[in-house]
Tab-separated table of C-alpha atoms in Angstrom:
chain	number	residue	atom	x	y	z
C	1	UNK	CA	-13.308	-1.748	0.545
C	2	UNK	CA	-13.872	-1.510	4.157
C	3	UNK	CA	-12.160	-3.926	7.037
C	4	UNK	CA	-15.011	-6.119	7.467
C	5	UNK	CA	-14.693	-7.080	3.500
C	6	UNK	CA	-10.671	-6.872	3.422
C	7	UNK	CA	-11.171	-9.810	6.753
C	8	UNK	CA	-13.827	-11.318	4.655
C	9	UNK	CA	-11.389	-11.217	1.156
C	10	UNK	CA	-8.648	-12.983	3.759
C	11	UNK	CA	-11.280	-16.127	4.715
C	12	UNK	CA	-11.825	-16.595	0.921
C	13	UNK	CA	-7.655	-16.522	0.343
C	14	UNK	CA	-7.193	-19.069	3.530
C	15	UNK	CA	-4.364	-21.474	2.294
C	16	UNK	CA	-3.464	-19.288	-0.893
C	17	UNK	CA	-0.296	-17.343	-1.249
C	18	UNK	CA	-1.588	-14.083	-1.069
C	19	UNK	CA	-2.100	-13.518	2.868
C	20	UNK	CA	1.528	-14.255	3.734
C	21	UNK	CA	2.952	-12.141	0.231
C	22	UNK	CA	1.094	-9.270	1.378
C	23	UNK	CA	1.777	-9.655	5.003
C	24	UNK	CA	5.581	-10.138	4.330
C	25	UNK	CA	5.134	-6.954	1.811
C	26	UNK	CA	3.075	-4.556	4.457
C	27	UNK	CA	5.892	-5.697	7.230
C	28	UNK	CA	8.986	-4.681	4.483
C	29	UNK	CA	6.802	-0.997	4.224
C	30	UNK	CA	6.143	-0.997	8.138
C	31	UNK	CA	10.307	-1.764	8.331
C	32	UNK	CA	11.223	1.088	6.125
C	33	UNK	CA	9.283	3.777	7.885
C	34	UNK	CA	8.825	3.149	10.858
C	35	UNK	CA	12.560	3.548	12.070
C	36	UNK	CA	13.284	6.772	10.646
C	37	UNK	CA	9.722	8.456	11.907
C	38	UNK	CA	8.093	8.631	8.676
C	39	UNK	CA	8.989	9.290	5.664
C	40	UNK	CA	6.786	7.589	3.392
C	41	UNK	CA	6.447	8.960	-0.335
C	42	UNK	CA	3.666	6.973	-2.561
C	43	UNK	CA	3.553	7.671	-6.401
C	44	UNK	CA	1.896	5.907	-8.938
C	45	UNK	CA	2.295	6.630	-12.956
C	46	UNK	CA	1.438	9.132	-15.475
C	47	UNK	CA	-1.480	7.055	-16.237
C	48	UNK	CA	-2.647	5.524	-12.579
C	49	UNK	CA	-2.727	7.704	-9.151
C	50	UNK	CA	-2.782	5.715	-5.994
C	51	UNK	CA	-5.210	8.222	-4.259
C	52	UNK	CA	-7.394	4.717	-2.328
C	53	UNK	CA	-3.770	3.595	-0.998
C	54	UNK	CA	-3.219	7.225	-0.113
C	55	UNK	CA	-6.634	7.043	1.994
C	56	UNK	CA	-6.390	3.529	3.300
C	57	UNK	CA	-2.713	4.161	4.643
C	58	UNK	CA	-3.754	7.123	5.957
C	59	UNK	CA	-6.725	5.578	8.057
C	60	UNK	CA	-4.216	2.733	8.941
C	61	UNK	CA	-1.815	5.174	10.224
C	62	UNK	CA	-4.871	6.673	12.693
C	63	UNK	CA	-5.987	3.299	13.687
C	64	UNK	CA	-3.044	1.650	14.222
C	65	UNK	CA	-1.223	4.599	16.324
C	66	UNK	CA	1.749	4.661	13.623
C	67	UNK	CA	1.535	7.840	11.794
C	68	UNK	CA	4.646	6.594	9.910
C	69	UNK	CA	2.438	4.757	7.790
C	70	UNK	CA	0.605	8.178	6.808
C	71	UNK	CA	2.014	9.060	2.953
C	72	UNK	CA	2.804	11.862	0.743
C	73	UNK	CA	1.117	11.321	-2.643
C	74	UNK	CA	3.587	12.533	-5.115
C	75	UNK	CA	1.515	13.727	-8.291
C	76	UNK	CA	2.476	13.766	-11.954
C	77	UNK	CA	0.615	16.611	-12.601
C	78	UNK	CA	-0.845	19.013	-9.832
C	79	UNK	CA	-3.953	21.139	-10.425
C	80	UNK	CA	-4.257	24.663	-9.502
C	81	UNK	CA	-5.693	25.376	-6.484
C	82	UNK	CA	-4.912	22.228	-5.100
C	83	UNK	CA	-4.583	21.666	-1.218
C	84	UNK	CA	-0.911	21.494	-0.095
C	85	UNK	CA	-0.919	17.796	1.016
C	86	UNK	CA	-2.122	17.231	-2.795
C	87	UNK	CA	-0.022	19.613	-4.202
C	88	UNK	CA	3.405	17.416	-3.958
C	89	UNK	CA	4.898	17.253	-7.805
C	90	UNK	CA	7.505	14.801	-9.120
C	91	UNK	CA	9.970	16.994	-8.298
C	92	UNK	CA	9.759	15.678	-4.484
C	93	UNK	CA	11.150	12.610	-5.372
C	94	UNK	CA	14.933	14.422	-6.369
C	95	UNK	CA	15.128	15.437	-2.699
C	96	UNK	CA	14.510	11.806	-2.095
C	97	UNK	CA	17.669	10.103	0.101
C	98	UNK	CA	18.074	8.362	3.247
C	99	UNK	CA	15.899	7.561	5.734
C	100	UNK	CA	12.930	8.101	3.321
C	101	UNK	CA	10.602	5.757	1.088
C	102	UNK	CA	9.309	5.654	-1.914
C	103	UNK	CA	6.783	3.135	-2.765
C	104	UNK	CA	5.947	3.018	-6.411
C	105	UNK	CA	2.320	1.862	-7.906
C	106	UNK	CA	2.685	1.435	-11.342
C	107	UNK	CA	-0.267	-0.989	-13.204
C	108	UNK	CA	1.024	-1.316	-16.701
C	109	UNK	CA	4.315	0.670	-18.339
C	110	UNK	CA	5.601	3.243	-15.454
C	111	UNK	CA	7.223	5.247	-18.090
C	112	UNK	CA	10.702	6.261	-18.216
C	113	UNK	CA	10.415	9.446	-16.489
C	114	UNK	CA	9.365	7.440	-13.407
C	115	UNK	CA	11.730	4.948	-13.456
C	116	UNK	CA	14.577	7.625	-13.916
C	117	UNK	CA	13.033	9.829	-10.844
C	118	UNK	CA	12.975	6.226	-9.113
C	119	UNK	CA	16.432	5.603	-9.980
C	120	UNK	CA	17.434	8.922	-8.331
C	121	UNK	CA	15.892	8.495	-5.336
C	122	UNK	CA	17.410	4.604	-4.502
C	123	UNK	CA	20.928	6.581	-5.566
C	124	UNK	CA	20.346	8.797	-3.324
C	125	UNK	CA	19.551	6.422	-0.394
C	126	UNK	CA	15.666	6.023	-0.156
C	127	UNK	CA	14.227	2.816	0.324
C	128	UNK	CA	12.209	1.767	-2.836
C	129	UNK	CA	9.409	-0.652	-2.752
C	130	UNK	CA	7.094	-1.307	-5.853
C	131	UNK	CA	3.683	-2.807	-6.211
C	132	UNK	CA	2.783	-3.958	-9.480
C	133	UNK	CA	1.926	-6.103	-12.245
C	134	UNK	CA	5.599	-7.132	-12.844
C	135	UNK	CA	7.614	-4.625	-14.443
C	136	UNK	CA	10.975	-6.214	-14.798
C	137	UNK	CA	12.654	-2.261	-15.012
C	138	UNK	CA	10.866	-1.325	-11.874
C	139	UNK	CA	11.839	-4.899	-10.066
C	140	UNK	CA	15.281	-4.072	-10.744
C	141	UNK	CA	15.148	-0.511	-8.954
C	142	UNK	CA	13.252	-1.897	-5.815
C	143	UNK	CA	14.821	-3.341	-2.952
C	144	UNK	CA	11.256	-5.186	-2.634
C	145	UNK	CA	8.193	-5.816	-5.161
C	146	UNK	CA	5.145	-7.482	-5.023
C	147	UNK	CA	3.375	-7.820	-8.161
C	148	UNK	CA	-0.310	-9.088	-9.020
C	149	UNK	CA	-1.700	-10.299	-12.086
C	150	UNK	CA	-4.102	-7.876	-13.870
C	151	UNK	CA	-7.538	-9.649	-13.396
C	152	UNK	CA	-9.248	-11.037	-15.947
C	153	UNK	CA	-12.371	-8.613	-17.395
C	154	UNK	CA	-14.973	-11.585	-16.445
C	155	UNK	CA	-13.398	-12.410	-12.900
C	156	UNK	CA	-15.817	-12.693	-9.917
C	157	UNK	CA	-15.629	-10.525	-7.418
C	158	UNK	CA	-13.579	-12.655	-4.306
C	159	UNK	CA	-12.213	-15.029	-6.949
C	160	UNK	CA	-9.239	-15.790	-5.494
C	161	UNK	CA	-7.002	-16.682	-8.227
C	162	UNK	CA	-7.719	-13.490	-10.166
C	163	UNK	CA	-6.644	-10.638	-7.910
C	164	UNK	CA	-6.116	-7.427	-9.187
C	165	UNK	CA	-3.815	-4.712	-8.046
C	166	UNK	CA	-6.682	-2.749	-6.417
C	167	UNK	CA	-7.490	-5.806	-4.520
C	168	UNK	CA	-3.519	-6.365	-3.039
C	169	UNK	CA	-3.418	-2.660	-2.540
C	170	UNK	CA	-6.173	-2.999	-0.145
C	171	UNK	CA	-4.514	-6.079	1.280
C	172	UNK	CA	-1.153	-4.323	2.069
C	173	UNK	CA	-2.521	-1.226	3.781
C	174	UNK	CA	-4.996	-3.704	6.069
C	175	UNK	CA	-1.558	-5.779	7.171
C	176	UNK	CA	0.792	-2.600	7.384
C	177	UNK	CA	-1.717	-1.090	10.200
C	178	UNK	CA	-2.638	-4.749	11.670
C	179	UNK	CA	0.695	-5.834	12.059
C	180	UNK	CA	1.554	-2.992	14.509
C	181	UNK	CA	-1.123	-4.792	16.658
C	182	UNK	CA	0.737	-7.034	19.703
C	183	UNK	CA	0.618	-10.633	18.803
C	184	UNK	CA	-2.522	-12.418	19.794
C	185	UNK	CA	-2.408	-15.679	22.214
C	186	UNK	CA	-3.978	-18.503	20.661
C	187	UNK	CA	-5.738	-18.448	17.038
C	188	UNK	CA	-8.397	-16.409	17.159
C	189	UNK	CA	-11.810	-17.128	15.926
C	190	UNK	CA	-12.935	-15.374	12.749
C	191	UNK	CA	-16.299	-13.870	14.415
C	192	UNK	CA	-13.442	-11.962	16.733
C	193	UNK	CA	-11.667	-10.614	14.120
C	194	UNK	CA	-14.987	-8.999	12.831
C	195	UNK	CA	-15.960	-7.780	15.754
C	196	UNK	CA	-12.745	-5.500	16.601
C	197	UNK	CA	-12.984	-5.073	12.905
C	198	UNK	CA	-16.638	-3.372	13.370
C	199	UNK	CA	-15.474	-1.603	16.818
C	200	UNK	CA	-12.322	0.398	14.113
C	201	UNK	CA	-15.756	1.136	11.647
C	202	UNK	CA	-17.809	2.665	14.442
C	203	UNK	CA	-15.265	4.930	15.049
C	204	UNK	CA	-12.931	6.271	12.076
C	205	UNK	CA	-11.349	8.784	12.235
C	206	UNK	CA	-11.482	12.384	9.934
C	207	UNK	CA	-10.624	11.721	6.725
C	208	UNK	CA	-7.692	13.361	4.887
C	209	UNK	CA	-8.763	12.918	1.552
C-alpha cells in the first residue's frame, strides 16, 4: 500500500476511531526510539513475519529524516545464506534492555516462546509495544497495544469497520514518519496532502528489503 492509498484509507476512516488510535500508537513508537537514537527491534511470531512493517518503517525512516524509526527484524528462524540485516535470530531479543524497543506483531497465538523472550526483554528494561488482534498475555507484557479485529473473509476492501492488522500496520508506519513533520497552519485541504504525498512517490529512496 503506497501513501497516496494509506491518505486515501484515512478520508474513508474520517470521524472513526482508527486515525487518532493509530496516530496516538505511531507517536508512543516515535517516543520510545527516538530519544535513545534508535533502537528499534520488530518481531512478529512463529507463524507471521512482519517483513511489509519492516519495509514501510524503513522508507518512513528515509522520508521522514528519523532513522530511529529504521528496525531490526528479529526472525524465528534464519535461512542460510541470509544477508546480515535478515540474519537477526530470537536470540537478539535476550540482549534486549534499556534504551531499546521491541515492538511485537503477533496475529493470532504468539506462542509461549515469544511471550517468554518478550518477558525478558521488558525485565530487562526495553520498551515493549504490541500490535495485535488482542492477546490478553501479550497486553499484559506491553507498556502499549493496539489491537485490530481480524477482518472478516468477505470484507470490502476500504470497509472501514473491518480493518485488518495489515491494514493498521500500514496505518502506524504512515503516522510514525508523518508525525515527525512540523505542525501545519490551518487544516489543510485533502488535494494537498496528495500532492506532497506524490512529490515522497517520485522520489523513494533505495530499498532495504
Amino acid at each position: 500500500m503506497d501513501a497516496v492509498r494509506v491518505a486515501l484509507l484515512r478520508e474513508v476512516l474520517a470521524g472513526t476511531e482508527w486515525i487518532q488510535a493509530t496516530r496516538r500508537f505511531a507517536g508512543a513508537l516515535r517516543g520510545a526510539v527516538v530519544p535513545h537514537g534508535g533502537g528499534l527491534l520488530l518481531v512478529g511470531s512463529a507463524a507471521y513475519e512482519p517483513w511489509h512493517l519492516a519495509a514501510h518503517l524503513d522508507d518512513e525512516a528515509a522520508w521522514s529524516g528519523l532513522p530511529e524509526l529504521s528496525p531490526t527484524l528479529v526472525r524465528h528462524r534464519v535461512p542460510g545464506g541470509a544477508p546480515a540485516h535478515l540474519a537477526v535470530g530470537l536470540g537478539r531479543l535476550e540482549a534486549a534492555g534499556r534504551g531499546e524497543t521491541l515492538l511485537v506483531v503477533a496475529p493470532g497465538q504468539p506462542g509461549a516462546e515469544l511471550l517468554e523472550r518478550v518477558h525478558d526483554a521488558r525485565r530487562n528494561g526495553a520498551t515493549v509495544l504490541a500490535l495485535d488482534d488482542g492477546n490478553r498475555d501479550l497486553h499484559t507484557l506491553a507498556h502499549d497495544a493496539l489491537a485490530a479485529p481480524p477482518a472478516p473473509p468477505d470484507a470490502a476492501a476500504g470497509d472501514s469497520s473491518d480493518l485488518d492488522l495489515d491494514t493498521v500496520q500500514h496505518l502506524v508506519s504512515a503516522a510514525a514518519g508523518e508525525n515527525s513533520l512540523p505542525a501545519p497552519r490551518g487544516r489543510r485541504r485533502f488535494r494537498d496532502r496528495l500532492a506532497r504525498l506524490a512529490d515522497q512517490l517520485t522520489a523513494p529512496p533505495p530499498p532495504r528489503w
